[in-house]
Amino acid sequence: MSDKLTTALQKLAISPVKADRMAICRLEKEYGASLSEIVGELEDYAIVHQSIQDERAKPRNQLIIVCCYGCLWGAVIGIATLFIKPSITVAAIELGFTAGVSGKLLV
């Protein structure tokens, strides 16, 4: 929404229509700042909004990363156990997964 509003304000500022220029003047007078300052603040708000959205997305990404570490360590330990003692491979994979998840959560 901020991009559309910024673009609309910029179009009104350079519009040859007298009513558009008057509307921009009224907006500047009401807000107490020039159009470039208003557009700058809108861009700052857009950056803050985007960073908040990025922060909200992190926990989901973090869960995926933790599961991948668990699978990696489960596979590594499972393969190593397969060559050493094949009868306990399933248990070793489960322990490797747990160790990988725990290790990533601790870091």
CSV table of N, CA, C and O in Angstrom, one decimal:
chain,number,residue,atom,x,y,z
A,1,MET,N,0.8,-1.2,0.0
A,1,MET,CA,0.0,0.0,0.0
A,1,MET,C,0.9,1.2,0.0
A,1,MET,O,0.5,2.2,-0.6
A,2,SER,N,2.0,1.2,0.7
A,2,SER,CA,2.8,2.4,0.8
A,2,SER,C,3.4,2.8,-0.6
A,2,SER,O,3.5,4.0,-0.9
A,3,ASP,N,3.7,1.8,-1.4
A,3,ASP,CA,4.3,2.1,-2.7
A,3,ASP,C,3.2,2.8,-3.6
A,3,ASP,O,3.5,3.7,-4.3
A,4,LYS,N,2.0,2.3,-3.5
A,4,LYS,CA,0.9,2.9,-4.3
A,4,LYS,C,0.7,4.4,-3.8
A,4,LYS,O,0.5,5.3,-4.6
A,5,LEU,N,0.7,4.5,-2.5
A,5,LEU,CA,0.4,5.9,-2.0
A,5,LEU,C,1.6,6.8,-2.3
A,5,LEU,O,1.3,8.0,-2.7
A,6,THR,N,2.8,6.4,-2.3
A,6,THR,CA,3.9,7.2,-2.6
A,6,THR,C,3.9,7.6,-4.1
A,6,THR,O,4.1,8.7,-4.5
A,7,THR,N,3.6,6.6,-4.9
A,7,THR,CA,3.4,6.9,-6.4
A,7,THR,C,2.3,7.9,-6.7
A,7,THR,O,2.5,8.8,-7.5
A,8,ALA,N,1.2,7.7,-6.0
A,8,ALA,CA,0.1,8.6,-6.2
A,8,ALA,C,0.4,10.0,-5.8
A,8,ALA,O,0.1,11.0,-6.5
A,9,LEU,N,1.1,10.2,-4.6
A,9,LEU,CA,1.5,11.5,-4.2
A,9,LEU,C,2.5,12.1,-5.2
A,9,LEU,O,2.4,13.3,-5.4
A,10,GLN,N,3.4,11.4,-5.7
A,10,GLN,CA,4.4,11.9,-6.6
A,10,GLN,C,3.7,12.3,-7.9
A,10,GLN,O,4.0,13.4,-8.5
A,11,LYS,N,2.7,11.5,-8.4
A,11,LYS,CA,2.0,11.9,-9.6
A,11,LYS,C,1.2,13.2,-9.4
A,11,LYS,O,1.1,14.0,-10.3
A,12,LEU,N,0.5,13.3,-8.2
A,12,LEU,CA,-0.2,14.5,-7.9
A,12,LEU,C,0.7,15.7,-7.8
A,12,LEU,O,0.3,16.8,-8.2
A,13,ALA,N,1.9,15.6,-7.3
A,13,ALA,CA,2.8,16.7,-7.2
A,13,ALA,C,3.2,17.3,-8.5
A,13,ALA,O,3.5,18.5,-8.6
A,14,ILE,N,3.3,16.4,-9.5
A,14,ILE,CA,3.8,16.9,-10.9
A,14,ILE,C,2.6,17.1,-11.8
A,14,ILE,O,2.8,17.4,-13.0
A,15,SER,N,1.4,16.9,-11.3
A,15,SER,CA,0.2,17.0,-12.2
A,15,SER,C,0.0,18.5,-12.7
A,15,SER,O,0.2,19.4,-11.9
A,16,PRO,N,-0.4,18.7,-13.9
A,16,PRO,CA,-0.6,20.0,-14.4
A,16,PRO,C,-2.0,20.5,-13.9
A,16,PRO,O,-2.3,21.7,-14.1
A,17,VAL,N,-2.8,19.7,-13.3
A,17,VAL,CA,-4.1,20.1,-12.9
A,17,VAL,C,-4.0,20.9,-11.6
A,17,VAL,O,-3.3,20.5,-10.6
A,18,LYS,N,-4.6,22.0,-11.6
A,18,LYS,CA,-4.5,23.0,-10.5
A,18,LYS,C,-5.1,22.4,-9.2
A,18,LYS,O,-4.5,22.5,-8.1
A,19,ALA,N,-6.2,21.6,-9.3
A,19,ALA,CA,-6.8,21.0,-8.1
A,19,ALA,C,-5.8,20.0,-7.4
A,19,ALA,O,-5.8,19.9,-6.2
A,20,ASP,N,-5.1,19.3,-8.3
A,20,ASP,CA,-4.1,18.3,-7.7
A,20,ASP,C,-3.0,19.0,-7.0
A,20,ASP,O,-2.6,18.6,-5.9
A,21,ARG,N,-2.5,20.1,-7.5
A,21,ARG,CA,-1.4,20.9,-6.9
A,21,ARG,C,-2.0,21.5,-5.6
A,21,ARG,O,-1.2,21.5,-4.6
A,22,MET,N,-3.2,21.9,-5.6
A,22,MET,CA,-3.8,22.5,-4.4
A,22,MET,C,-3.9,21.4,-3.3
A,22,MET,O,-3.7,21.7,-2.1
A,23,ALA,N,-4.3,20.2,-3.7
A,23,ALA,CA,-4.5,19.1,-2.8
A,23,ALA,C,-3.1,18.8,-2.1
A,23,ALA,O,-3.0,18.6,-0.9
A,24,ILE,N,-2.1,18.8,-2.9
A,24,ILE,CA,-0.7,18.5,-2.3
A,24,ILE,C,-0.3,19.7,-1.4
A,24,ILE,O,0.2,19.4,-0.3
A,25,CYS,N,-0.6,20.9,-1.8
A,25,CYS,CA,-0.3,22.0,-0.9
A,25,CYS,C,-1.1,21.9,0.4
A,25,CYS,O,-0.5,22.2,1.5
A,26,ARG,N,-2.4,21.5,0.4
A,26,ARG,CA,-3.1,21.3,1.6
A,26,ARG,C,-2.6,20.2,2.4
A,26,ARG,O,-2.5,20.3,3.7
A,27,LEU,N,-2.2,19.1,1.8
A,27,LEU,CA,-1.6,18.0,2.5
A,27,LEU,C,-0.3,18.4,3.2
A,27,LEU,O,-0.1,18.1,4.4
A,28,GLU,N,0.6,19.2,2.5
A,28,GLU,CA,1.8,19.6,3.1
A,28,GLU,C,1.6,20.6,4.3
A,28,GLU,O,2.2,20.5,5.3
A,29,LYS,N,0.6,21.4,4.1
A,29,LYS,CA,0.2,22.4,5.2
A,29,LYS,C,-0.3,21.7,6.4
A,29,LYS,O,0.0,21.9,7.5
A,30,GLU,N,-1.2,20.7,6.2
A,30,GLU,CA,-1.9,19.9,7.3
A,30,GLU,C,-0.8,19.1,8.0
A,30,GLU,O,-0.8,19.0,9.2
A,31,TYR,N,0.1,18.4,7.3
A,31,TYR,CA,1.0,17.6,7.9
A,31,TYR,C,2.2,18.3,8.5
A,31,TYR,O,2.9,17.9,9.4
A,32,GLY,N,2.5,19.5,7.9
A,32,GLY,CA,3.6,20.3,8.4
A,32,GLY,C,4.9,19.9,7.9
A,32,GLY,O,6.0,20.1,8.5
A,33,ALA,N,5.0,19.3,6.7
A,33,ALA,CA,6.2,18.9,6.1
A,33,ALA,C,6.0,18.9,4.6
A,33,ALA,O,4.9,18.9,4.1
A,34,SER,N,7.2,18.9,3.9
A,34,SER,CA,7.1,18.9,2.4
A,34,SER,C,6.8,17.5,1.9
A,34,SER,O,6.9,16.5,2.7
A,35,LEU,N,6.4,17.5,0.7
A,35,LEU,CA,6.1,16.2,0.1
A,35,LEU,C,7.2,15.2,0.1
A,35,LEU,O,7.0,14.0,0.4
A,36,SER,N,8.4,15.7,-0.1
A,36,SER,CA,9.6,14.7,-0.1
A,36,SER,C,9.8,14.2,1.3
A,36,SER,O,10.1,13.0,1.4
A,37,GLU,N,9.5,15.0,2.3
A,37,GLU,CA,9.6,14.4,3.7
A,37,GLU,C,8.5,13.4,4.0
A,37,GLU,O,8.8,12.4,4.6
A,38,ILE,N,7.3,13.7,3.5
A,38,ILE,CA,6.2,12.7,3.7
A,38,ILE,C,6.5,11.4,3.0
A,38,ILE,O,6.3,10.3,3.6
A,39,VAL,N,7.0,11.5,1.8
A,39,VAL,CA,7.4,10.3,1.0
A,39,VAL,C,8.5,9.5,1.7
A,39,VAL,O,8.5,8.3,1.8
A,40,GLY,N,9.5,10.3,2.2
A,40,GLY,CA,10.6,9.6,3.0
A,40,GLY,C,10.1,8.9,4.2
A,40,GLY,O,10.5,7.8,4.5
A,41,GLU,N,9.1,9.5,4.9
A,41,GLU,CA,8.6,8.8,6.1
A,41,GLU,C,7.8,7.6,5.7
A,41,GLU,O,7.8,6.6,6.4
A,42,LEU,N,7.0,7.7,4.6
A,42,LEU,CA,6.3,6.5,4.1
A,42,LEU,C,7.3,5.3,3.8
A,42,LEU,O,7.0,4.2,4.1
A,43,GLU,N,8.4,5.7,3.2
A,43,GLU,CA,9.4,4.6,2.8
A,43,GLU,C,10.0,4.1,4.1
A,43,GLU,O,10.2,2.9,4.2
A,44,ASP,N,10.2,4.9,5.1
A,44,ASP,CA,10.7,4.4,6.4
A,44,ASP,C,9.7,3.4,7.0
A,44,ASP,O,10.1,2.4,7.6
A,45,TYR,N,8.5,3.8,7.0
A,45,TYR,CA,7.4,2.9,7.6
A,45,TYR,C,7.4,1.6,6.8
A,45,TYR,O,7.2,0.5,7.4
A,46,ALA,N,7.6,1.7,5.5
A,46,ALA,CA,7.6,0.4,4.7
A,46,ALA,C,8.7,-0.5,5.1
A,46,ALA,O,8.6,-1.7,5.1
A,47,ILE,N,9.9,0.1,5.3
A,47,ILE,CA,11.1,-0.7,5.8
A,47,ILE,C,10.8,-1.3,7.1
A,47,ILE,O,11.1,-2.5,7.3
A,48,VAL,N,10.2,-0.6,8.0
A,48,VAL,CA,9.9,-1.1,9.4
A,48,VAL,C,8.9,-2.2,9.3
A,48,VAL,O,9.0,-3.3,9.9
A,49,HIS,N,7.9,-2.0,8.4
A,49,HIS,CA,6.9,-3.0,8.2
A,49,HIS,C,7.5,-4.3,7.7
A,49,HIS,O,7.1,-5.4,8.1
A,50,GLN,N,8.4,-4.2,6.7
A,50,GLN,CA,9.0,-5.3,6.1
A,50,GLN,C,9.9,-6.1,7.1
A,50,GLN,O,9.9,-7.3,7.1
A,51,SER,N,10.6,-5.4,7.9
A,51,SER,CA,11.4,-6.0,8.9
A,51,SER,C,10.6,-6.8,10.0
A,51,SER,O,10.9,-7.8,10.4
A,52,ILE,N,9.4,-6.2,10.3
A,52,ILE,CA,8.5,-6.9,11.2
A,52,ILE,C,8.0,-8.2,10.6
A,52,ILE,O,7.9,-9.3,11.3
A,53,GLN,N,7.6,-8.2,9.3
A,53,GLN,CA,7.2,-9.4,8.6
A,53,GLN,C,8.3,-10.4,8.6
A,53,GLN,O,8.1,-11.6,8.7
A,54,ASP,N,9.5,-10.0,8.3
A,54,ASP,CA,10.7,-10.9,8.3
A,54,ASP,C,10.9,-11.6,9.6
A,54,ASP,O,11.2,-12.7,9.7
A,55,GLU,N,10.7,-10.8,10.7
A,55,GLU,CA,10.9,-11.4,12.1
A,55,GLU,C,9.8,-12.4,12.3
A,55,GLU,O,10.1,-13.4,13.0
A,56,ARG,N,8.6,-12.2,11.9
A,56,ARG,CA,7.5,-13.1,12.1
A,56,ARG,C,7.8,-14.4,11.3
A,56,ARG,O,7.3,-15.5,11.7
A,57,ALA,N,8.5,-14.4,10.2
A,57,ALA,CA,8.7,-15.5,9.4
A,57,ALA,C,9.9,-16.4,9.9
A,57,ALA,O,10.0,-17.6,9.6
A,58,LYS,N,10.7,-15.8,10.8
A,58,LYS,CA,11.9,-16.6,11.3
A,58,LYS,C,11.6,-17.8,12.1
A,58,LYS,O,12.2,-18.8,11.8
A,59,PRO,N,10.6,-17.8,13.0
A,59,PRO,CA,10.4,-19.1,13.7
A,59,PRO,C,10.0,-20.3,12.9
A,59,PRO,O,10.5,-21.4,13.1
A,60,ARG,N,9.3,-20.1,11.8
A,60,ARG,CA,9.0,-21.2,10.9
A,60,ARG,C,10.2,-21.7,10.2
A,60,ARG,O,10.4,-22.8,10.1
A,61,ASN,N,11.0,-20.7,9.8
A,61,ASN,CA,12.3,-21.1,9.1
A,61,ASN,C,13.2,-21.8,10.1
A,61,ASN,O,13.9,-22.7,9.7
A,62,GLN,N,13.2,-21.3,11.3
A,62,GLN,CA,14.1,-21.9,12.4
A,62,GLN,C,13.7,-23.4,12.6
A,62,GLN,O,14.5,-24.2,12.8
A,63,LEU,N,12.4,-23.7,12.6
A,63,LEU,CA,11.9,-25.0,12.9
A,63,LEU,C,12.4,-26.0,11.7
A,63,LEU,O,12.8,-27.1,12.0
A,64,ILE,N,12.3,-25.5,10.5
A,64,ILE,CA,12.8,-26.3,9.4
A,64,ILE,C,14.3,-26.5,9.5
A,64,ILE,O,14.8,-27.7,9.2
A,65,ILE,N,15.1,-25.5,9.9
A,65,ILE,CA,16.5,-25.7,10.0
A,65,ILE,C,16.8,-26.7,11.1
A,65,ILE,O,17.7,-27.5,10.9
A,66,VAL,N,16.1,-26.6,12.2
A,66,VAL,CA,16.4,-27.6,13.3
A,66,VAL,C,16.1,-29.0,12.9
A,66,VAL,O,16.9,-29.9,13.1
A,67,CYS,N,15.0,-29.2,12.1
A,67,CYS,CA,14.7,-30.5,11.6
A,67,CYS,C,15.7,-31.0,10.6
A,67,CYS,O,16.1,-32.2,10.6
A,68,CYS,N,16.2,-30.1,9.8
A,68,CYS,CA,17.3,-30.5,8.9
A,68,CYS,C,18.5,-31.0,9.6
A,68,CYS,O,19.2,-31.9,9.2
A,69,TYR,N,18.9,-30.2,10.6
A,69,TYR,CA,20.1,-30.7,11.4
A,69,TYR,C,19.9,-32.0,12.0
A,69,TYR,O,20.8,-32.9,12.1
A,70,GLY,N,18.7,-32.3,12.5
A,70,GLY,CA,18.4,-33.6,13.1
A,70,GLY,C,18.5,-34.7,12.1
A,70,GLY,O,19.0,-35.7,12.4
A,71,CYS,N,17.9,-34.4,10.9
A,71,CYS,CA,18.0,-35.4,9.8
A,71,CYS,C,19.4,-35.7,9.4
A,71,CYS,O,19.9,-36.8,9.2
A,72,LEU,N,20.2,-34.6,9.3
A,72,LEU,CA,21.6,-34.8,8.9
A,72,LEU,C,22.4,-35.6,9.9
A,72,LEU,O,23.1,-36.6,9.5
A,73,TRP,N,22.3,-35.3,11.2
A,73,TRP,CA,23.0,-36.1,12.2
A,73,TRP,C,22.4,-37.5,12.3
A,73,TRP,O,23.2,-38.5,12.6
A,74,GLY,N,21.1,-37.7,12.2
A,74,GLY,CA,20.5,-39.0,12.2
A,74,GLY,C,21.1,-39.8,11.0
A,74,GLY,O,21.4,-41.0,11.2
A,75,ALA,N,21.2,-39.3,9.8
A,75,ALA,CA,21.8,-40.0,8.7
A,75,ALA,C,23.2,-40.3,8.9
A,75,ALA,O,23.7,-41.4,8.6
A,76,VAL,N,24.0,-39.4,9.4
A,76,VAL,CA,25.5,-39.6,9.6
A,76,VAL,C,25.7,-40.7,10.6
A,76,VAL,O,26.5,-41.7,10.3
A,77,ILE,N,25.0,-40.6,11.7
A,77,ILE,CA,25.2,-41.6,12.7
A,77,ILE,C,24.6,-43.0,12.3
A,77,ILE,O,25.2,-44.0,12.6
A,78,GLY,N,23.5,-42.9,11.6
A,78,GLY,CA,22.9,-44.2,11.1
A,78,GLY,C,23.8,-44.9,10.1
A,78,GLY,O,24.0,-46.1,10.2
A,79,ILE,N,24.4,-44.1,9.2
A,79,ILE,CA,25.3,-44.8,8.2
A,79,ILE,C,26.6,-45.3,8.9
A,79,ILE,O,27.0,-46.4,8.6
A,80,ALA,N,27.1,-44.6,9.9
A,80,ALA,CA,28.3,-45.1,10.6
A,80,ALA,C,27.9,-46.3,11.4
A,80,ALA,O,28.7,-47.3,11.4
A,81,THR,N,26.8,-46.4,12.0
A,81,THR,CA,26.3,-47.5,12.8
A,81,THR,C,26.1,-48.7,11.9
A,81,THR,O,26.3,-49.9,12.3
A,82,LEU,N,25.6,-48.5,10.7
A,82,LEU,CA,25.3,-49.5,9.7
A,82,LEU,C,26.5,-50.3,9.4
A,82,LEU,O,26.5,-51.6,9.3
A,83,PHE,N,27.7,-49.7,9.4
A,83,PHE,CA,28.9,-50.4,9.1
A,83,PHE,C,29.5,-51.1,10.3
A,83,PHE,O,30.2,-52.1,10.2
A,84,ILE,N,29.3,-50.5,11.5
A,84,ILE,CA,29.8,-51.0,12.7
A,84,ILE,C,29.0,-52.1,13.3
A,84,ILE,O,29.5,-53.2,13.6
A,85,LYS,N,27.7,-51.8,13.6
A,85,LYS,CA,26.8,-52.8,14.2
A,85,LYS,C,25.4,-52.6,13.6
A,85,LYS,O,24.6,-51.8,14.1
A,86,PRO,N,25.1,-53.3,12.6
A,86,PRO,CA,23.8,-53.1,11.8
A,86,PRO,C,22.6,-53.4,12.7
A,86,PRO,O,21.5,-52.9,12.3
A,87,SER,N,22.7,-54.1,13.7
A,87,SER,CA,21.5,-54.5,14.4
A,87,SER,C,20.9,-53.3,15.2
A,87,SER,O,19.7,-53.3,15.6
A,88,ILE,N,21.6,-52.3,15.5
A,88,ILE,CA,21.1,-51.1,16.3
A,88,ILE,C,21.0,-49.8,15.4
A,88,ILE,O,21.0,-48.7,16.0
A,89,THR,N,20.9,-50.0,14.1
A,89,THR,CA,20.9,-48.8,13.2
A,89,THR,C,19.7,-47.9,13.5
A,89,THR,O,19.9,-46.7,13.5
A,90,VAL,N,18.6,-48.5,13.7
A,90,VAL,CA,17.4,-47.7,13.8
A,90,VAL,C,17.5,-46.8,15.1
A,90,VAL,O,17.2,-45.6,15.1
A,91,ALA,N,17.9,-47.5,16.2
A,91,ALA,CA,18.1,-46.7,17.4
A,91,ALA,C,19.2,-45.6,17.3
A,91,ALA,O,19.0,-44.5,17.8
A,92,ALA,N,20.2,-45.9,16.5
A,92,ALA,CA,21.3,-44.9,16.3
A,92,ALA,C,20.8,-43.7,15.5
A,92,ALA,O,21.1,-42.6,15.8
A,93,ILE,N,19.9,-44.0,14.5
A,93,ILE,CA,19.3,-42.9,13.7
A,93,ILE,C,18.5,-42.0,14.6
A,93,ILE,O,18.5,-40.8,14.5
A,94,GLU,N,17.7,-42.6,15.5
A,94,GLU,CA,16.8,-41.8,16.4
A,94,GLU,C,17.7,-41.0,17.3
A,94,GLU,O,17.4,-39.8,17.6
A,95,LEU,N,18.7,-41.6,17.9
A,95,LEU,CA,19.6,-40.9,18.8
A,95,LEU,C,20.3,-39.8,18.0
A,95,LEU,O,20.6,-38.7,18.6
A,96,GLY,N,20.7,-40.0,16.8
A,96,GLY,CA,21.4,-39.0,16.0
A,96,GLY,C,20.5,-37.9,15.7
A,96,GLY,O,20.9,-36.7,15.7
A,97,PHE,N,19.2,-38.1,15.4
A,97,PHE,CA,18.3,-37.1,15.1
A,97,PHE,C,18.1,-36.2,16.4
A,97,PHE,O,18.1,-35.0,16.3
A,98,THR,N,18.0,-36.9,17.5
A,98,THR,CA,17.8,-36.1,18.8
A,98,THR,C,19.0,-35.3,19.1
A,98,THR,O,18.9,-34.1,19.5
A,99,ALA,N,20.2,-35.9,18.9
A,99,ALA,CA,21.4,-35.1,19.1
A,99,ALA,C,21.6,-33.9,18.2
A,99,ALA,O,22.0,-32.9,18.6
A,100,GLY,N,21.2,-34.1,16.9
A,100,GLY,CA,21.3,-33.0,16.0
A,100,GLY,C,20.3,-31.9,16.3
A,100,GLY,O,20.7,-30.7,16.3
A,101,VAL,N,19.1,-32.2,16.7
A,101,VAL,CA,18.1,-31.2,17.1
A,101,VAL,C,18.6,-30.5,18.3
A,101,VAL,O,18.6,-29.3,18.4
A,102,SER,N,19.0,-31.2,19.3
A,102,SER,CA,19.5,-30.7,20.6
A,102,SER,C,20.7,-29.8,20.4
A,102,SER,O,20.8,-28.7,20.9
A,103,GLY,N,21.6,-30.2,19.5
A,103,GLY,CA,22.8,-29.4,19.3
A,103,GLY,C,22.5,-28.1,18.6
A,103,GLY,O,23.1,-27.1,18.9
A,104,LYS,N,21.6,-28.1,17.6
A,104,LYS,CA,21.2,-26.9,17.0
A,104,LYS,C,20.5,-25.9,17.9
A,104,LYS,O,20.6,-24.7,17.8
A,105,LEU,N,19.6,-26.5,18.7
A,105,LEU,CA,18.9,-25.6,19.7
A,105,LEU,C,19.8,-25.0,20.7
A,105,LEU,O,19.5,-23.9,21.2
A,106,LEU,N,20.9,-25.7,21.1
A,106,LEU,CA,21.8,-25.1,22.1
A,106,LEU,C,22.7,-24.1,21.5
A,106,LEU,O,23.2,-23.2,22.2
A,107,VAL,N,22.9,-24.1,20.2
A,107,VAL,CA,23.8,-23.1,19.5
A,107,VAL,C,23.1,-21.8,19.3
A,107,VAL,O,22.1,-21.5,19.3
